mmCIF file of N, CA and C in Angstrom:
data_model
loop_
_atom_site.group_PDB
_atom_site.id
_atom_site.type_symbol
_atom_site.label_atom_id
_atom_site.label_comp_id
_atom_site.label_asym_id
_atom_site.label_seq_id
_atom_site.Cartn_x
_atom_site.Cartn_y
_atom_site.Cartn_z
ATOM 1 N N UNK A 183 -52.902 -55.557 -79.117
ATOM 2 C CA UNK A 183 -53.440 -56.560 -78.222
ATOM 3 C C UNK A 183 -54.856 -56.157 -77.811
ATOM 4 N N UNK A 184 -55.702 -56.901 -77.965
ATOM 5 C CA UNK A 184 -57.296 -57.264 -77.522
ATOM 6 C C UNK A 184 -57.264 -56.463 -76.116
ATOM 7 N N UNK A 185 -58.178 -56.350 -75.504
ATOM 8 C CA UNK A 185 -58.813 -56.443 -74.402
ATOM 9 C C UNK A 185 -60.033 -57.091 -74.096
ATOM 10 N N UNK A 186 -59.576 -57.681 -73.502
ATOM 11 C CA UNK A 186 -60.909 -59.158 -72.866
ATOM 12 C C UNK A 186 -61.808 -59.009 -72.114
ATOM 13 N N UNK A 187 -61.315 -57.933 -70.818
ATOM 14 C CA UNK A 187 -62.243 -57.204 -69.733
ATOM 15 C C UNK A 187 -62.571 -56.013 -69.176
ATOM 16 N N UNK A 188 -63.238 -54.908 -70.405
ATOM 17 C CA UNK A 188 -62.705 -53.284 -69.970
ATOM 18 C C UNK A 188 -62.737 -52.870 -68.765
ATOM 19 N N UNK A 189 -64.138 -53.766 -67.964
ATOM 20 C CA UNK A 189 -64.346 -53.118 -66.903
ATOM 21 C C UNK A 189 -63.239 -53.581 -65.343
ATOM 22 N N UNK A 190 -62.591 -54.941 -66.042
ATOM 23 C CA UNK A 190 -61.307 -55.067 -65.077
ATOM 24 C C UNK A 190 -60.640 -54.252 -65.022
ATOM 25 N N UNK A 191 -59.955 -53.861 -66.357
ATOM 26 C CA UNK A 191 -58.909 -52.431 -66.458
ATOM 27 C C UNK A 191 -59.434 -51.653 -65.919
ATOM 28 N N UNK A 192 -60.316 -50.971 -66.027
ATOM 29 C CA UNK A 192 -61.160 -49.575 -65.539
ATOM 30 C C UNK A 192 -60.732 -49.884 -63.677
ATOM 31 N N UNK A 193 -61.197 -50.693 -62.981
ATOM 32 C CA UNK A 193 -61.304 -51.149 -61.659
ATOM 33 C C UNK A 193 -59.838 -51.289 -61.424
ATOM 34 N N UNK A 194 -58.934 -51.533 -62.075
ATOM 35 C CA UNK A 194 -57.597 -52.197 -61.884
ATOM 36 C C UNK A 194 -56.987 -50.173 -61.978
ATOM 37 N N UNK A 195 -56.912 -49.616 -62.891
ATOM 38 C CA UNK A 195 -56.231 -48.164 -62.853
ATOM 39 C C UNK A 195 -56.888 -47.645 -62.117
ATOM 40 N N UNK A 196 -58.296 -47.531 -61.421
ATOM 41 C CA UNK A 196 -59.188 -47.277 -60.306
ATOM 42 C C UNK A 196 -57.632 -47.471 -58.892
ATOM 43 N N UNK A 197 -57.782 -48.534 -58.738
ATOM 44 C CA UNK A 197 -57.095 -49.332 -57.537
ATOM 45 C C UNK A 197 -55.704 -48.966 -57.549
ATOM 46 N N UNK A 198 -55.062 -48.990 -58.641
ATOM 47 C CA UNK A 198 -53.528 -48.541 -58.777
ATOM 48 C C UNK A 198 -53.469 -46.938 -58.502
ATOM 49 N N UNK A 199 -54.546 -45.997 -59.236
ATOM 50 C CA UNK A 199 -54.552 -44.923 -58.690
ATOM 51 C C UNK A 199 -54.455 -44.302 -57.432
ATOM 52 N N UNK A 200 -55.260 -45.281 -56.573
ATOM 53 C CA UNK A 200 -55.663 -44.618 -55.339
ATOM 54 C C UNK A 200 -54.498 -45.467 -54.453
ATOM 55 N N UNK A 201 -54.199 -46.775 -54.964
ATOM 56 C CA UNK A 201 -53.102 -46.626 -54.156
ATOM 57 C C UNK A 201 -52.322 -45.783 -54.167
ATOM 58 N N UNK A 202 -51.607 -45.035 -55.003
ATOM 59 C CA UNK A 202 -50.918 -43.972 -55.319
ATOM 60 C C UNK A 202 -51.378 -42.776 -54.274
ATOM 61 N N UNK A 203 -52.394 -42.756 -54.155
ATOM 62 C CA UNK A 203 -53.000 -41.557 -53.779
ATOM 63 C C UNK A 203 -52.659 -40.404 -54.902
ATOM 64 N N UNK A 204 -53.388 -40.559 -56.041
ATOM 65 C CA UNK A 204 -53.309 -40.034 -57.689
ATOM 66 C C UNK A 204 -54.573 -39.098 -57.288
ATOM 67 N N UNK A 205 -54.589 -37.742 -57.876
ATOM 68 C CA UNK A 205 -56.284 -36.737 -57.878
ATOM 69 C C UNK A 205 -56.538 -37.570 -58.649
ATOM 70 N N UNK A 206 -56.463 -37.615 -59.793
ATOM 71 C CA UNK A 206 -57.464 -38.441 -61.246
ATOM 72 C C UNK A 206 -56.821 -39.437 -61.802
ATOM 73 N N UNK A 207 -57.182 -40.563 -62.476
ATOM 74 C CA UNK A 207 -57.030 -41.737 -63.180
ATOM 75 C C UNK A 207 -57.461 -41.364 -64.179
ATOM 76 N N UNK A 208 -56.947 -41.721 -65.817
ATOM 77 C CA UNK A 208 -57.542 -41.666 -66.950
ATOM 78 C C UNK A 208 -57.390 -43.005 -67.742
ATOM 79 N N UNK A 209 -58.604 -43.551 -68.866
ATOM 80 C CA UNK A 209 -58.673 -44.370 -69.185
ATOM 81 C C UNK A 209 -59.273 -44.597 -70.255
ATOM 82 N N UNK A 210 -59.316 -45.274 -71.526
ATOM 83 C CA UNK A 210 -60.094 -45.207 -72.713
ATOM 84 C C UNK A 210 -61.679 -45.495 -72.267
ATOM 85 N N UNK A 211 -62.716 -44.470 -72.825
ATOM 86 C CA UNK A 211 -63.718 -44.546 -72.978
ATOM 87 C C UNK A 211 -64.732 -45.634 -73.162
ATOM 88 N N UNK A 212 -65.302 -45.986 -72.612
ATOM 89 C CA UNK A 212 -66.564 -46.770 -73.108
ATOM 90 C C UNK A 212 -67.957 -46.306 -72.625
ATOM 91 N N UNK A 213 -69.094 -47.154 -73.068
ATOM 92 C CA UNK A 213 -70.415 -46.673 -72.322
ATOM 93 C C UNK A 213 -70.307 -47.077 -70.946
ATOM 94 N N UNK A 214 -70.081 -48.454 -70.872
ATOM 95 C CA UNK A 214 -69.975 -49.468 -69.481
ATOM 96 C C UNK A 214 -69.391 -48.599 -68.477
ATOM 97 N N UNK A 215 -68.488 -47.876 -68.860
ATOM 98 C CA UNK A 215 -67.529 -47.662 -67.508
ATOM 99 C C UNK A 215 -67.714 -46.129 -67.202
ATOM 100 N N UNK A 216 -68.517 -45.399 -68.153
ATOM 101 C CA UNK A 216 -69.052 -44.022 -67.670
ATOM 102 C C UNK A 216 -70.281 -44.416 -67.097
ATOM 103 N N UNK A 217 -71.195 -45.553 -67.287
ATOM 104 C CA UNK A 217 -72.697 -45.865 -66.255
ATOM 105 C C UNK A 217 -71.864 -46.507 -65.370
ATOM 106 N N UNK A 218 -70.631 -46.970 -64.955
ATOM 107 C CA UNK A 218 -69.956 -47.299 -63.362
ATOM 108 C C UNK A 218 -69.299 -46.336 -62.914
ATOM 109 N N UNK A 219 -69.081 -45.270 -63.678
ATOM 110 C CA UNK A 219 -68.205 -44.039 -63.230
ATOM 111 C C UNK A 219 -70.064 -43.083 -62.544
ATOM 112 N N UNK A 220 -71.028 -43.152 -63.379
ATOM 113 C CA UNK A 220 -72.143 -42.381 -62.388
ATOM 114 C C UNK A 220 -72.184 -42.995 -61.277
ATOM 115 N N UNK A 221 -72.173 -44.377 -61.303
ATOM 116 C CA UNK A 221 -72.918 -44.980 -60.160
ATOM 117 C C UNK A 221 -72.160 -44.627 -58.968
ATOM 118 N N UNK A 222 -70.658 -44.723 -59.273
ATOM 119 C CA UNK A 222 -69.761 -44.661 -58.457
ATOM 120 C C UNK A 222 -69.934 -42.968 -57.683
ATOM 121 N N UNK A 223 -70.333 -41.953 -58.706
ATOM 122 C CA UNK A 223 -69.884 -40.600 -58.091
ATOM 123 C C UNK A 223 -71.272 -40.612 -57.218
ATOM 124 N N UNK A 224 -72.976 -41.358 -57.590
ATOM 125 C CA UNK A 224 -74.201 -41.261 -56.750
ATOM 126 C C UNK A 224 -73.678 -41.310 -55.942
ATOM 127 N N UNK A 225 -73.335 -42.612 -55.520
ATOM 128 C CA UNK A 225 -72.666 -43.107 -53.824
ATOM 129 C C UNK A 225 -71.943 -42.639 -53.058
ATOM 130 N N UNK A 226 -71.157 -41.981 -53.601
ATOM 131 C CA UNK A 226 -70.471 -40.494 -53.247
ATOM 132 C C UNK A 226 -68.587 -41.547 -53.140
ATOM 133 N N UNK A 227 -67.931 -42.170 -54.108
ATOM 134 C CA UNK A 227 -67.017 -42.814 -53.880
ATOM 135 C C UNK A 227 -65.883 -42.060 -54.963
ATOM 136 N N UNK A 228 -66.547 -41.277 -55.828
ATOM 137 C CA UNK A 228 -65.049 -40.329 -56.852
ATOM 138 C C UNK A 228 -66.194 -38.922 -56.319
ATOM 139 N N UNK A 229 -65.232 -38.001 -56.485
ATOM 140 C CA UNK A 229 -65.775 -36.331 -56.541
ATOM 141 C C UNK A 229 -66.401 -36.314 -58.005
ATOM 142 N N UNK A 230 -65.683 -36.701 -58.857
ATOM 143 C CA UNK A 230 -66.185 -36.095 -60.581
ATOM 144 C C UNK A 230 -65.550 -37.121 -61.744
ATOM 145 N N UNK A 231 -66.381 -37.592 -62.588
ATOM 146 C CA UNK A 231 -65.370 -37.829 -63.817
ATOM 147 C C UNK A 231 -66.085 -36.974 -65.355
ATOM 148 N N UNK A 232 -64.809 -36.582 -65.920
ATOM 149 C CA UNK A 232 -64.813 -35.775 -67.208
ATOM 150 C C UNK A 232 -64.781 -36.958 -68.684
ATOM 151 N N UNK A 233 -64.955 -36.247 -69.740
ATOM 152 C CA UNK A 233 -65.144 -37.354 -70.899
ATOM 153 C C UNK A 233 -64.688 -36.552 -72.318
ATOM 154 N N UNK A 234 -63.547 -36.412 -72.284
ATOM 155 C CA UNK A 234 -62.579 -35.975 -73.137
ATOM 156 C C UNK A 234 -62.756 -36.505 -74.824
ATOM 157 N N UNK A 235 -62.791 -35.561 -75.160
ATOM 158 C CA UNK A 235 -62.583 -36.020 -76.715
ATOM 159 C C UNK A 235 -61.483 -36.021 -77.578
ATOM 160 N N UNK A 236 -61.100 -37.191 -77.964
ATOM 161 C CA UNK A 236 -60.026 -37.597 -78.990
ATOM 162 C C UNK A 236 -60.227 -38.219 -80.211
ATOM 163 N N UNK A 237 -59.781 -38.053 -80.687
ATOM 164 C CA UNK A 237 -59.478 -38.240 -82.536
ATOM 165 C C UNK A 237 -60.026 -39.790 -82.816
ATOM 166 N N UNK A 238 -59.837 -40.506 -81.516
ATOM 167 C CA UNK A 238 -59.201 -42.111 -81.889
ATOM 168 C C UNK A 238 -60.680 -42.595 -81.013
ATOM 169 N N UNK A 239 -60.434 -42.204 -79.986
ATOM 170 C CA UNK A 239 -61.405 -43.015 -78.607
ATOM 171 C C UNK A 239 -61.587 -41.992 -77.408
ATOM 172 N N UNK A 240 -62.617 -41.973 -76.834
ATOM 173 C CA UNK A 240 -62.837 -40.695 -75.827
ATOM 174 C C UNK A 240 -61.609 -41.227 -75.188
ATOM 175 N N UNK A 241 -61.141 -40.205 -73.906
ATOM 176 C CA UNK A 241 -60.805 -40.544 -73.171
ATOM 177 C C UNK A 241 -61.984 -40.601 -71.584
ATOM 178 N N UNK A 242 -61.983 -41.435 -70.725
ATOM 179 C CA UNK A 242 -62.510 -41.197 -69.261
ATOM 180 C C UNK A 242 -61.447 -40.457 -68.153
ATOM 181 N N UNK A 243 -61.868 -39.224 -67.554
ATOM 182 C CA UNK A 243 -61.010 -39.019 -66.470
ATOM 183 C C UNK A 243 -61.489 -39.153 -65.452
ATOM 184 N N UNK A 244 -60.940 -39.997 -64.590
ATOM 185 C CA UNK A 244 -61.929 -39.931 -63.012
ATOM 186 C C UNK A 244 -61.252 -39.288 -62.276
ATOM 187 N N UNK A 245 -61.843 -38.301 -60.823
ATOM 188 C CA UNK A 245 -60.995 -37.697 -60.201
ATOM 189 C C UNK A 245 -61.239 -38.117 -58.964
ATOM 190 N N UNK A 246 -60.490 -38.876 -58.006
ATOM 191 C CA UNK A 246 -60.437 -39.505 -56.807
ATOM 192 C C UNK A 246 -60.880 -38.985 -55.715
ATOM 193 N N UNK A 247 -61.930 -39.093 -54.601
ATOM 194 C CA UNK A 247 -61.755 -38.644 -53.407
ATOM 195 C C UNK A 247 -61.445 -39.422 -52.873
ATOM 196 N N UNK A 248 -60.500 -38.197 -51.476
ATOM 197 C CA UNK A 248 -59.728 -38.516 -50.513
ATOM 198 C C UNK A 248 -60.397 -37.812 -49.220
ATOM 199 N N UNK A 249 -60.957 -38.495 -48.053
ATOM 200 C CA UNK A 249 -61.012 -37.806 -46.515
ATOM 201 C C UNK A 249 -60.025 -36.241 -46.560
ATOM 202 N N UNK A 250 -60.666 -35.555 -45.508
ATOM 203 C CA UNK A 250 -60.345 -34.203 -45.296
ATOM 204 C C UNK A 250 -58.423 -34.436 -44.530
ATOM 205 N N UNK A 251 -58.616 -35.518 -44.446
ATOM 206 C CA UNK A 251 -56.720 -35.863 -43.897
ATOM 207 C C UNK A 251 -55.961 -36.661 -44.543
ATOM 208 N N UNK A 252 -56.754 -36.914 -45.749
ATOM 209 C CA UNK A 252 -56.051 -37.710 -46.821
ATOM 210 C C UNK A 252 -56.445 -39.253 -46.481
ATOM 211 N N UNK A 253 -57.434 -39.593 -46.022
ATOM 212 C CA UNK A 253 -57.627 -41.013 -46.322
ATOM 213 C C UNK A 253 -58.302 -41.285 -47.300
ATOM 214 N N UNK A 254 -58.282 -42.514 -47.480
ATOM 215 C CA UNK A 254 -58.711 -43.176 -48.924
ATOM 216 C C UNK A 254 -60.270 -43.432 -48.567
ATOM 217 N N UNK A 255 -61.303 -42.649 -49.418
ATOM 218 C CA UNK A 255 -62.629 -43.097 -49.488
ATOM 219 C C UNK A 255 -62.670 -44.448 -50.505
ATOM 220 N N UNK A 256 -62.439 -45.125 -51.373
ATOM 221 C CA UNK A 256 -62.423 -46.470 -51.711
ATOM 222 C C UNK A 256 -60.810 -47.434 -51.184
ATOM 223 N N UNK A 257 -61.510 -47.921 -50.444
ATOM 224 C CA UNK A 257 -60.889 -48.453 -49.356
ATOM 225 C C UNK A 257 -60.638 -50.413 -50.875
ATOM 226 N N UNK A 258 -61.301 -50.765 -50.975
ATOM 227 C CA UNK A 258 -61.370 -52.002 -51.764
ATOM 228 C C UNK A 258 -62.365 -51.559 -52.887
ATOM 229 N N UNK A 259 -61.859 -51.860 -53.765
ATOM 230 C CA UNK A 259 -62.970 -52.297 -55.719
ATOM 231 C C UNK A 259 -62.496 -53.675 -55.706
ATOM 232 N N UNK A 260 -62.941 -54.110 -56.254
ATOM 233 C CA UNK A 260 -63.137 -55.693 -56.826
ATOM 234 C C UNK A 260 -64.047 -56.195 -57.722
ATOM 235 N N UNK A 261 -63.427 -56.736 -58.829
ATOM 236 C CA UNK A 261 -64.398 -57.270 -59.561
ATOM 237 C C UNK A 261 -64.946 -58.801 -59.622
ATOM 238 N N UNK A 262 -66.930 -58.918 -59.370
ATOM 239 C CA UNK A 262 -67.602 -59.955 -59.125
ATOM 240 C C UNK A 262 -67.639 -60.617 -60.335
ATOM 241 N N UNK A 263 -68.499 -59.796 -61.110
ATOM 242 C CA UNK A 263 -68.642 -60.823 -62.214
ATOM 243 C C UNK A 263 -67.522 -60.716 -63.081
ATOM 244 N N UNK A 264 -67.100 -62.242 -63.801
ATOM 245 C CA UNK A 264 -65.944 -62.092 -64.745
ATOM 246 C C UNK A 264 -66.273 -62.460 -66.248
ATOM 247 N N UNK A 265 -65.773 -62.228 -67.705
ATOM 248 C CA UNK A 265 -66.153 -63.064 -68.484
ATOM 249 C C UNK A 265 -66.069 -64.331 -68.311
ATOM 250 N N UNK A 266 -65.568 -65.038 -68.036
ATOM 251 C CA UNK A 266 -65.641 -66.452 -67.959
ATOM 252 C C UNK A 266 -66.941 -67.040 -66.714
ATOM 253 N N UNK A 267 -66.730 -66.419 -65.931
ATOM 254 C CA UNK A 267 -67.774 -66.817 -65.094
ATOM 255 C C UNK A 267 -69.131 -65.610 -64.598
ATOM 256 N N UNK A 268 -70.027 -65.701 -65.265
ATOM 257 C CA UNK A 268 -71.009 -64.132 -64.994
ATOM 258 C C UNK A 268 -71.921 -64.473 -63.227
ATOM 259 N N UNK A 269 -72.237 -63.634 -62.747
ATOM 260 C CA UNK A 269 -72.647 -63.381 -61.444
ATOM 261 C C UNK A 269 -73.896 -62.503 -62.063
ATOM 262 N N UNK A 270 -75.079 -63.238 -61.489
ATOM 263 C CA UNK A 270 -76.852 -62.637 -61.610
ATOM 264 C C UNK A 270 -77.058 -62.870 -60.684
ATOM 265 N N UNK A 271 -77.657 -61.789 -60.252
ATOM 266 C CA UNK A 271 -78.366 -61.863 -58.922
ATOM 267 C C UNK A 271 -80.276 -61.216 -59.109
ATOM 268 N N UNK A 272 -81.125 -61.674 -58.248
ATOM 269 C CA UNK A 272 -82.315 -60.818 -58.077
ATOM 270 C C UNK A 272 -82.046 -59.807 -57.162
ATOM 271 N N UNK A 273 -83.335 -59.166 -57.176
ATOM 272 C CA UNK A 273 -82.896 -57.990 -56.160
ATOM 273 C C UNK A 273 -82.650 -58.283 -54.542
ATOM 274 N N UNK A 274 -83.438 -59.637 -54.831
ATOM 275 C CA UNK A 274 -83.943 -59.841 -52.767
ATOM 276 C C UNK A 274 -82.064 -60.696 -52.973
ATOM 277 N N UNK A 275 -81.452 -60.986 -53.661
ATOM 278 C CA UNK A 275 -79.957 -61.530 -53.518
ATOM 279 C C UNK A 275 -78.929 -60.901 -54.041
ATOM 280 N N UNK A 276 -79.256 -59.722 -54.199
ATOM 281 C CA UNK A 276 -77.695 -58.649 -54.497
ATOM 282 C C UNK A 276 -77.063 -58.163 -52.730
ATOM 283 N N UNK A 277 -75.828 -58.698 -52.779
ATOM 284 C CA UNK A 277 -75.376 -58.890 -51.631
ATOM 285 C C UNK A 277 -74.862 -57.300 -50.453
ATOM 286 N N UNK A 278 -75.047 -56.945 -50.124
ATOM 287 C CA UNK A 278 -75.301 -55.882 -49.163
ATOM 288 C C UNK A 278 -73.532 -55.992 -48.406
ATOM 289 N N UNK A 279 -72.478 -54.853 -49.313
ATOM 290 C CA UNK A 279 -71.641 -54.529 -48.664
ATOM 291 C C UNK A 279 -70.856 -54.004 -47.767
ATOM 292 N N UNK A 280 -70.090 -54.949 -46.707
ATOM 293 C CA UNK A 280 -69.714 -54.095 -45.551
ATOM 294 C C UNK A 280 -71.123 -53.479 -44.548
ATOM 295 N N UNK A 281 -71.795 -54.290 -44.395
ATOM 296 C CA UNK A 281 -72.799 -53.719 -43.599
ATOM 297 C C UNK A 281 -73.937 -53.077 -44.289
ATOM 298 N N UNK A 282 -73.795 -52.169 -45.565
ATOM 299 C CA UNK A 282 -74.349 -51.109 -46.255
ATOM 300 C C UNK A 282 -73.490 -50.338 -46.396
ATOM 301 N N UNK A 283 -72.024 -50.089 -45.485
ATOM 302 C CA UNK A 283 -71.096 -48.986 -45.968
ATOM 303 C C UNK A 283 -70.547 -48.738 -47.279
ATOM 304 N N UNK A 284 -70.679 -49.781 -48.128
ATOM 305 C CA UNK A 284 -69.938 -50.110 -49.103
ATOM 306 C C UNK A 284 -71.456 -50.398 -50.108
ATOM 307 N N UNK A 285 -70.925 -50.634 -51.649
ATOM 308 C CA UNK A 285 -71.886 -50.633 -52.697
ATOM 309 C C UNK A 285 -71.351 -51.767 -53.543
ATOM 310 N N UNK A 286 -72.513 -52.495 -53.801
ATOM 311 C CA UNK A 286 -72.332 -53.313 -55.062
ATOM 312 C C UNK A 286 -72.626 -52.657 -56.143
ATOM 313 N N UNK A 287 -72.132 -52.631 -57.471
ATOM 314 C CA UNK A 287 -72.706 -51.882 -59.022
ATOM 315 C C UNK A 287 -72.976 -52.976 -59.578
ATOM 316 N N UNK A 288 -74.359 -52.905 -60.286
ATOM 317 C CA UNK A 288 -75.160 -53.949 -60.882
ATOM 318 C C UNK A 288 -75.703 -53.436 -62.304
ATOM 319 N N UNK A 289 -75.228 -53.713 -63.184
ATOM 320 C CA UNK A 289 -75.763 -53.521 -64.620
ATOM 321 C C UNK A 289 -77.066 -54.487 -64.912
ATOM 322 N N UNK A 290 -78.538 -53.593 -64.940
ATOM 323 C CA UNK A 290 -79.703 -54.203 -64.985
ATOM 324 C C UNK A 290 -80.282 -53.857 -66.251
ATOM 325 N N UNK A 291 -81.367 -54.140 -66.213
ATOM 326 C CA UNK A 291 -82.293 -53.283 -68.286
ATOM 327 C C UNK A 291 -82.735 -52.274 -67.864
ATOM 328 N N UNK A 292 -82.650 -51.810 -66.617
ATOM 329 C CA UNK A 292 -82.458 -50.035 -66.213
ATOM 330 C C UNK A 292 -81.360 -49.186 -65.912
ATOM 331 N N UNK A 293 -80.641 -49.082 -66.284
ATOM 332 C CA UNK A 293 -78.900 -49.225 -66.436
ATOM 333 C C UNK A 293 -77.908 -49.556 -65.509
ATOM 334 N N UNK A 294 -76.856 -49.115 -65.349
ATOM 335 C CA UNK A 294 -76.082 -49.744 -63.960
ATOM 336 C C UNK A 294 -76.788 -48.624 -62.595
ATOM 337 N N UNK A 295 -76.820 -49.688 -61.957
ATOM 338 C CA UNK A 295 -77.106 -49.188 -60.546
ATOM 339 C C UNK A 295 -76.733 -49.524 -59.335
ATOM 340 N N UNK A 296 -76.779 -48.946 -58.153
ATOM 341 C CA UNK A 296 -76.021 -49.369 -56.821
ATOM 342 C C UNK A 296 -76.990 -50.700 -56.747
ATOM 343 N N UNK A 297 -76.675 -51.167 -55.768
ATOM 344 C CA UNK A 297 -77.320 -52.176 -54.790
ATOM 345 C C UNK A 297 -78.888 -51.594 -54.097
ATOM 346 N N UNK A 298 -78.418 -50.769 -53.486
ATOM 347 C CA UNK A 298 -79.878 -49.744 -52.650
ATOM 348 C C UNK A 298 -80.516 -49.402 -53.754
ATOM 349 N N UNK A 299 -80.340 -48.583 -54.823
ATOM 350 C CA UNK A 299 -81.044 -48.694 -56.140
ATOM 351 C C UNK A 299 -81.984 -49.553 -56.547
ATOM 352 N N UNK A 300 -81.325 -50.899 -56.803
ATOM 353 C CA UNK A 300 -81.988 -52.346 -57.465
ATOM 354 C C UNK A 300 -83.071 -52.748 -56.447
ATOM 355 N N UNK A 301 -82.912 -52.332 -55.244
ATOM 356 C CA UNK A 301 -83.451 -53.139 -53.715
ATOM 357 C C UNK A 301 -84.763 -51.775 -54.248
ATOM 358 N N UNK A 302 -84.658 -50.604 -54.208
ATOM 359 C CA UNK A 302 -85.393 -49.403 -54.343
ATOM 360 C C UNK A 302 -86.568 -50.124 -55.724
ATOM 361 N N UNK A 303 -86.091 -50.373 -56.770
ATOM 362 C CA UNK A 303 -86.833 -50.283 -57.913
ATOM 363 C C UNK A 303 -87.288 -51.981 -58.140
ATOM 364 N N UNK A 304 -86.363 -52.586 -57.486
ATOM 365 C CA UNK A 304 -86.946 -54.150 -57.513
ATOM 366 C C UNK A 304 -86.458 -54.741 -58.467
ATOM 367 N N UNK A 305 -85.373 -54.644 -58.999
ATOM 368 C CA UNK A 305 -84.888 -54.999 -60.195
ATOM 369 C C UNK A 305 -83.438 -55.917 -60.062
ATOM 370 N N UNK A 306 -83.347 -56.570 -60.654
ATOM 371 C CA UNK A 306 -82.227 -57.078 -60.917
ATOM 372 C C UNK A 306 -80.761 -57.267 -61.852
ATOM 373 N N UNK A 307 -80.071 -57.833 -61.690
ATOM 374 C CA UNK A 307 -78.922 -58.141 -62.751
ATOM 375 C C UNK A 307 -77.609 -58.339 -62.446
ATOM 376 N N UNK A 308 -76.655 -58.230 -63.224
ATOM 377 C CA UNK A 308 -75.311 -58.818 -63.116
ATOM 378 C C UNK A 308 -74.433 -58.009 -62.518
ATOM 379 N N UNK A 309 -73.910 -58.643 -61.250
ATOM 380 C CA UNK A 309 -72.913 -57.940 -60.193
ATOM 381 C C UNK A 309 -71.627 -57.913 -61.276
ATOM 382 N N UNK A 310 -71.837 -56.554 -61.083
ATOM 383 C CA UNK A 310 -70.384 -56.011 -61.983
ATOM 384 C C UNK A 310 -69.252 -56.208 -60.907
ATOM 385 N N UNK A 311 -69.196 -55.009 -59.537
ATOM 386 C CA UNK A 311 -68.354 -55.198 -58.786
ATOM 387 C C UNK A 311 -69.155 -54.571 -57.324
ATOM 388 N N UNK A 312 -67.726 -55.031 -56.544
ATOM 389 C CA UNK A 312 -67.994 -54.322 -55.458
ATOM 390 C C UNK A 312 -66.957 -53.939 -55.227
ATOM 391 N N UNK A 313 -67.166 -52.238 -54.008
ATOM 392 C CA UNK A 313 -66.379 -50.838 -53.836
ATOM 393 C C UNK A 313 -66.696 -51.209 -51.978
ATOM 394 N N UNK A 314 -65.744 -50.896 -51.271
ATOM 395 C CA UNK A 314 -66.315 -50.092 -49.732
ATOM 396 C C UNK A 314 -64.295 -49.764 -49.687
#
C-alpha cells in the first residue's frame, strides 16, 4: 500500500508516541521529515533524532522530550497543509502560534524553517504544520 502523506504519518507516530509518553518514535526515512525533525529539535521540541541505516530505507529515530516531572513538551502537532488542499503563506502571514509559545514549520527555497526563522530571513512558503 502507497503512502499519500509522509509527513502526516511522521506527525501522526510523533502524536501517538508522546501520547504514550514513548523516549523515541521510529519511522521510515525521508529528506522532508529529517528538515522537520531539525526544525523541530532548533525550537527545542525533541532532545535528538538519529538516522539509521538499512538495507531497504533509512530508518528516522526521534527521541521525545519530556519536562523535568514528566510533562509533555509537544503539547499539540497538527498538520496545516494537506495534499489535497496546500497552505502558502508570505512571511508578514505565517501565523504566530499560541502567542509565540508554539512554532509553525514552513518548507521555503531555503529549506524548512520555524515561523521566527521565515519572519528573520523574510521568506516564505508552505505551512507544513503546527507544534505548541
Amino acid at each position: 500500500m502507497s503512502m499519500t502523506d509522509p509527513v502526516a504519518d511522521m506527525l501522526t507516530r510523533i502524536r501517538n508516541a508522546n501520547a504514550l509518553m514513548w523516549p523515541e518514535v521510529s519511522m521510515p526515512s525521508t529528506a522532508i521529515k529529517i528538515r522537520i525533525a531539525e526544525a523541530l529539535k532548533r525550537e527545542g521540541f525533541i532532545v535528538d533524532f538519529d538516522i539509521i541505516d538499512r538495507p531497504l530505507q533509512n530508518e528516522l529515530k526521534i527521541k521525545l522530550k519530556y519536562g523535568p516531572e514528566g510533562e509533555k513538551v509537544i503539547r499539540n502537532i497538527t498538520r496545516t497543509s494537506k495534499p489535497g488542499c496546500r497552505v502558502y503563506r508570505g512571511y508578514q502571514d505565517i501565523p504566530v502560534v499560541l502567542s509565540g509559545q508554539g512554532v509553525a514549520v514552513v518548507s521555503t527555497n531555503q529549506g524548512v524553517l520555524s515561523d521566527r526563522e521565515c519572519r528573520d530571513k523574510k521568506v516564505g512558503g508552505e505551512v507544513l504544520c503546527t507544534v505548541y
